[in-house]
Coordinates of C-alpha atoms and ligand atoms in Angstrom, one line a residue:
M1 CA -0.1 0.0 0.3
A2 CA 0.9 3.6 -1.0
H3 CA 2.0 4.9 2.1
Y4 CA -0.2 8.5 2.8
Y5 CA 1.3 11.1 3.0
F6 CA 3.6 12.6 0.3
F7 CA 4.7 15.4 2.7
L8 CA 7.3 17.2 1.5
C9 CA 9.6 18.9 4.2
I10 CA 11.8 21.1 4.1
L11 CA 12.6 22.9 8.2
F12 CA 15.4 25.5 8.2
T13 CA 16.7 25.5 10.5
F14 CA 16.4 29.4 12.2
S15 CA 19.9 30.0 14.6
L16 CA 18.7 33.0 15.9
S17 CA 17.7 34.0 19.7
F18 CA 14.4 35.3 20.0
Y19 CA 14.1 35.1 24.0
G20 CA 11.3 36.8 24.8
I21 CA 8.7 36.4 22.7
S22 CA 7.3 33.7 22.7
A23 CA 3.9 33.1 21.9
A24 CA 3.2 33.3 18.6
N25 CA 1.4 35.3 16.2
H26 CA -1.2 33.4 13.4
Q27 CA -1.4 34.2 9.4
V28 CA -3.0 32.7 6.8
T29 CA -2.5 34.2 3.0
N30 CA -4.7 32.3 0.4
F31 CA -2.8 32.8 -2.6
A32 CA -4.5 31.0 -4.7
E33 CA -8.0 32.7 -4.3
K34 CA -8.6 33.4 -8.0
T35 CA -8.0 28.4 -9.3
P36 CA -11.0 25.9 -8.2
G37 CA -8.6 24.8 -4.9
G38 CA -8.6 28.4 -3.5
I39 CA -12.0 28.7 -3.5
R40 CA -12.8 26.1 -2.2
F41 CA -10.8 26.6 0.6
T42 CA -12.4 29.4 1.9
K43 CA -16.1 27.7 1.2
E44 CA -15.1 24.6 3.3
I45 CA -12.7 25.6 5.6
G46 CA -11.4 30.0 5.6
I47 CA -9.2 32.1 7.1
P48 CA -11.1 33.4 9.9
F49 CA -11.6 28.8 11.5
T50 CA -8.0 28.0 10.7
K51 CA -6.3 31.6 11.7
T52 CA -8.3 30.1 15.6
L53 CA -7.4 26.4 15.0
M54 CA -3.8 27.8 14.1
G55 CA -4.1 28.7 18.7
T56 CA -5.2 25.5 19.1
I57 CA -3.2 24.1 17.8
N58 CA -0.2 25.7 18.8
N59 CA -1.2 25.4 22.8
Y60 CA -1.6 21.8 21.9
I61 CA 1.8 20.9 20.8
W62 CA 3.1 23.4 23.3
T63 CA 1.7 22.2 26.8
T64 CA 1.3 18.5 25.7
I65 CA 3.3 17.3 22.4
L66 CA 7.0 19.4 23.9
Q67 CA 4.9 19.7 27.4
Q68 CA 7.3 23.7 27.0
S69 CA 5.4 25.6 29.9
D70 CA 8.3 26.8 30.1
P71 CA 9.4 29.4 26.8
A72 CA 12.6 30.0 27.5
D73 CA 12.8 25.7 26.0
R74 CA 9.8 27.3 23.1
K75 CA 12.0 27.2 20.0
P76 CA 11.8 31.4 19.1
V77 CA 8.9 31.5 16.1
P78 CA 7.5 35.2 16.1
T79 CA 4.6 34.3 13.6
V80 CA 3.4 31.3 12.2
N81 CA 2.2 32.2 8.5
I82 CA 0.4 29.8 6.4
Y83 CA -0.9 30.5 2.4
I84 CA -3.2 28.6 0.6
V85 CA -0.6 28.5 -2.9
D86 CA -1.5 27.2 -6.0
F87 CA 1.3 24.8 -6.6
K88 CA 1.8 20.1 -7.6
G89 CA 3.2 17.4 -6.2
A90 CA 3.1 17.8 -2.7
E91 CA 0.3 18.6 0.5
A92 CA 1.8 20.9 2.3
I93 CA 6.3 22.3 2.6
T94 CA 7.2 23.4 5.8
W95 CA 9.1 26.5 5.0
G96 CA 11.3 28.0 8.2
D97 CA 7.5 28.8 10.2
N98 CA 6.1 29.3 6.9
I99 CA 3.2 26.6 5.8
N100 CA 2.8 25.8 1.9
V101 CA -0.8 24.2 1.5
S102 CA -1.1 23.0 -1.9
A103 CA -4.5 24.5 -3.3
V104 CA -4.8 21.6 -6.0
Y105 CA -4.5 18.7 -2.9
L106 CA -6.9 21.0 -1.5
L107 CA -9.3 20.3 -4.3
G108 CA -8.5 16.5 -5.5
Y109 CA -8.9 16.2 -1.5
Q110 CA -12.4 13.0 -1.6
G111 CA -13.1 13.8 2.2
N112 CA -13.5 15.6 4.9
L113 CA -11.5 18.7 4.0
K114 CA -11.9 20.5 6.7
W115 CA -11.0 17.1 9.0
E116 CA -7.9 16.5 6.0
F117 CA -6.6 20.1 6.7
T118 CA -6.3 19.6 10.8
S119 CA -5.0 17.0 10.7
L120 CA -2.2 17.8 8.4
L121 CA -1.8 21.0 10.3
Y122 CA -1.1 19.6 13.7
H123 CA 2.1 17.3 11.2
E124 CA 2.9 20.9 10.0
M125 CA 3.1 22.6 12.6
T126 CA 4.4 20.9 15.1
H127 CA 7.7 20.9 12.2
V128 CA 7.7 24.8 12.7
F129 CA 7.6 24.2 16.5
Q130 CA 10.2 21.3 17.3
W131 CA 13.3 21.1 17.4
N132 CA 15.5 19.0 14.4
G133 CA 19.4 18.8 16.5
E134 CA 20.2 21.1 14.0
G135 CA 19.6 19.4 11.2
K136 CA 21.4 16.5 13.1
A137 CA 18.4 13.9 13.7
P138 CA 17.6 11.0 11.2
T139 CA 15.3 13.1 8.6
G140 CA 12.3 9.9 9.9
L141 CA 12.7 10.8 12.8
V142 CA 11.8 13.9 13.3
E143 CA 8.2 13.2 10.8
G144 CA 7.3 10.3 13.2
V145 CA 7.3 13.1 16.2
A146 CA 4.8 15.6 13.5
D147 CA 3.1 12.3 12.8
Y148 CA 3.3 11.3 17.3
T149 CA 1.4 15.0 17.0
I150 CA -1.9 13.8 14.8
L151 CA -1.7 10.3 16.3
K152 CA -2.3 11.8 20.0
A153 CA -4.5 14.4 19.5
K154 CA -6.9 12.0 17.5
Y155 CA -6.5 13.6 13.6
F156 CA -5.0 11.0 12.3
P157 CA -6.1 8.4 9.4
P158 CA -7.5 5.0 9.5
A159 CA -4.4 4.0 7.3
F160 CA -2.0 5.5 9.9
A161 CA 0.6 2.3 10.9
K162 CA -1.2 0.0 13.1
P163 CA 1.7 -0.4 16.9
G164 CA 4.2 -3.3 16.2
T165 CA 4.4 -2.0 12.2
G166 CA 7.1 -1.0 11.1
N167 CA 11.2 -2.3 9.6
K168 CA 13.0 0.5 11.0
W169 CA 12.7 2.8 14.3
D170 CA 13.3 6.0 11.8
Q171 CA 11.5 4.7 8.8
G172 CA 9.9 7.8 9.7
Y173 CA 5.9 8.7 9.7
D174 CA 3.5 7.4 10.7
F175 CA 5.8 4.0 12.3
T176 CA 7.5 6.3 13.9
A177 CA 5.2 7.8 15.7
R178 CA 4.1 4.6 17.3
F179 CA 7.4 3.7 18.2
L180 CA 7.0 6.9 19.5
E181 CA 3.8 6.0 21.9
Y182 CA 6.1 2.8 23.0
C183 CA 8.4 4.8 24.3
D184 CA 6.4 6.7 25.9
G185 CA 4.7 4.5 27.3
I186 CA 8.0 3.5 29.5
T187 CA 8.9 6.5 30.3
P188 CA 5.5 9.1 30.1
G189 CA 6.7 12.7 28.3
F190 CA 9.4 11.1 26.4
V191 CA 8.9 12.7 23.9
A192 CA 8.5 15.7 24.6
K193 CA 11.9 15.2 26.7
L194 CA 13.0 14.1 23.7
N195 CA 12.1 17.0 21.9
K196 CA 14.4 18.9 24.7
K197 CA 18.0 17.2 24.2
M198 CA 17.8 17.2 20.6
R199 CA 18.3 20.9 20.6
K200 CA 20.9 21.4 20.1
T201 CA 21.8 17.8 18.0
F202 CA 21.6 14.5 17.7
D203 CA 22.5 11.2 19.4
V204 CA 20.9 7.8 19.5
K205 CA 21.9 8.0 22.9
F206 CA 19.2 9.9 24.4
F207 CA 17.2 7.1 24.0
Q208 CA 19.4 5.2 26.9
E209 CA 19.8 8.4 28.5
L210 CA 15.5 8.1 29.0
T211 CA 14.6 4.4 29.1
G212 CA 17.1 2.9 30.5
K213 CA 17.5 0.4 27.6
P214 CA 19.9 1.5 24.2
L215 CA 17.8 2.4 21.0
D216 CA 18.4 -1.4 19.3
T217 CA 16.4 -3.4 22.3
L218 CA 13.5 -0.8 22.8
W219 CA 12.7 -1.4 18.8
K220 CA 13.9 -5.5 19.4
N221 CA 11.4 -5.1 22.6
Y222 CA 8.9 -2.9 20.7
K223 CA 8.4 -5.3 18.2
A224 CA 9.1 -8.6 20.6
K225 CA 5.6 -6.9 22.3
Y226 CA 2.9 -7.4 19.3
G227 CA 4.8 -10.6 17.7
N228 CA 7.0 -9.2 15.1
I229 CA 5.0 -7.9 13.0
K230 CA 7.5 -7.7 9.2
H231 CA 5.2 -5.7 7.2
G232 CA 3.8 -2.5 8.2
D233 CA 0.3 -1.3 7.1
E234 CA -0.4 -4.7 5.2
I235 CA -1.3 -6.0 8.8
T236 CA -5.4 -6.6 10.3
E237 CA -6.6 -6.0 13.5
F238 CA -7.9 -9.5 15.0
V239 CA -11.4 -8.9 14.5
N240 CA -13.5 -11.3 17.2
Ligands
NAG301 C1 5.4 29.6 -0.9 O1 4.6 30.1 -1.0 C2 5.1 31.4 -1.5 C3 4.0 32.0 -2.4 O2 3.4 32.4 -3.4 C4 6.1 31.6 -2.2 O3 7.0 32.6 -2.1 C5 7.8 30.6 -1.8 O4 8.5 30.7 -2.4 C6 7.3 29.1 -1.4 N1 7.7 27.9 -0.4 C7 8.2 27.4 -1.3 C8 8.9 25.9 0.2 O5 8.2 25.9 -2.0
ZN302 ZN1 6.2 15.7 7.7

């Protein structure tokens, strides 16, 4: 089965310090308002809804996912911009503190567009606020943390990986999100603590420091817990 997300996520490391700026502003611009996708955005989602949603998600990421009650722990983000843009090839592109959402993608989506857009923003806004070890963290882990947010927020689609699936801890997206969920079961607040360690660099030892077990042991135990399912998204759940 094809992977359900085809995000192209471009993360720029933002090295300037803006201590003191803690509450981010939220801006939305529809650069595609005359295209069919931009028109669908206005009709089914709209700028006011998006701004409110951004506030909700921003809070959720700070309080629940990254647990950064101390503003000094947060990534300095003065303003998050969402641009609705007429482009093809990805659902969204996150660049620095900006998220370009594809009007072409919005037009083609079949189903509840508001729900899908909300799920997309939970993922993309996580990229805006998460630490990535100044680019040293594996991409699969960075994507896994973003999908962990949609898992916890319960905005994940039916095709989202089931627990125990995947072939590698840093396979990315939903597979890594499920592994992070397991690590969180061992050490409460694991994702938040790992993110905090990833401010300047990345080391696989972070997993051991947080759980007491080396990463490869954690992955083996995770797979063993679910009966060593080999191929990720092909499994069906048992029905009584
Ligand atoms: C996002 O869209 C804006 C507005 O059209 C554009 O200027 C910018 O280059 C785009 N960014 C990326 C990374 O494509
Ligand atoms: Zn992503």
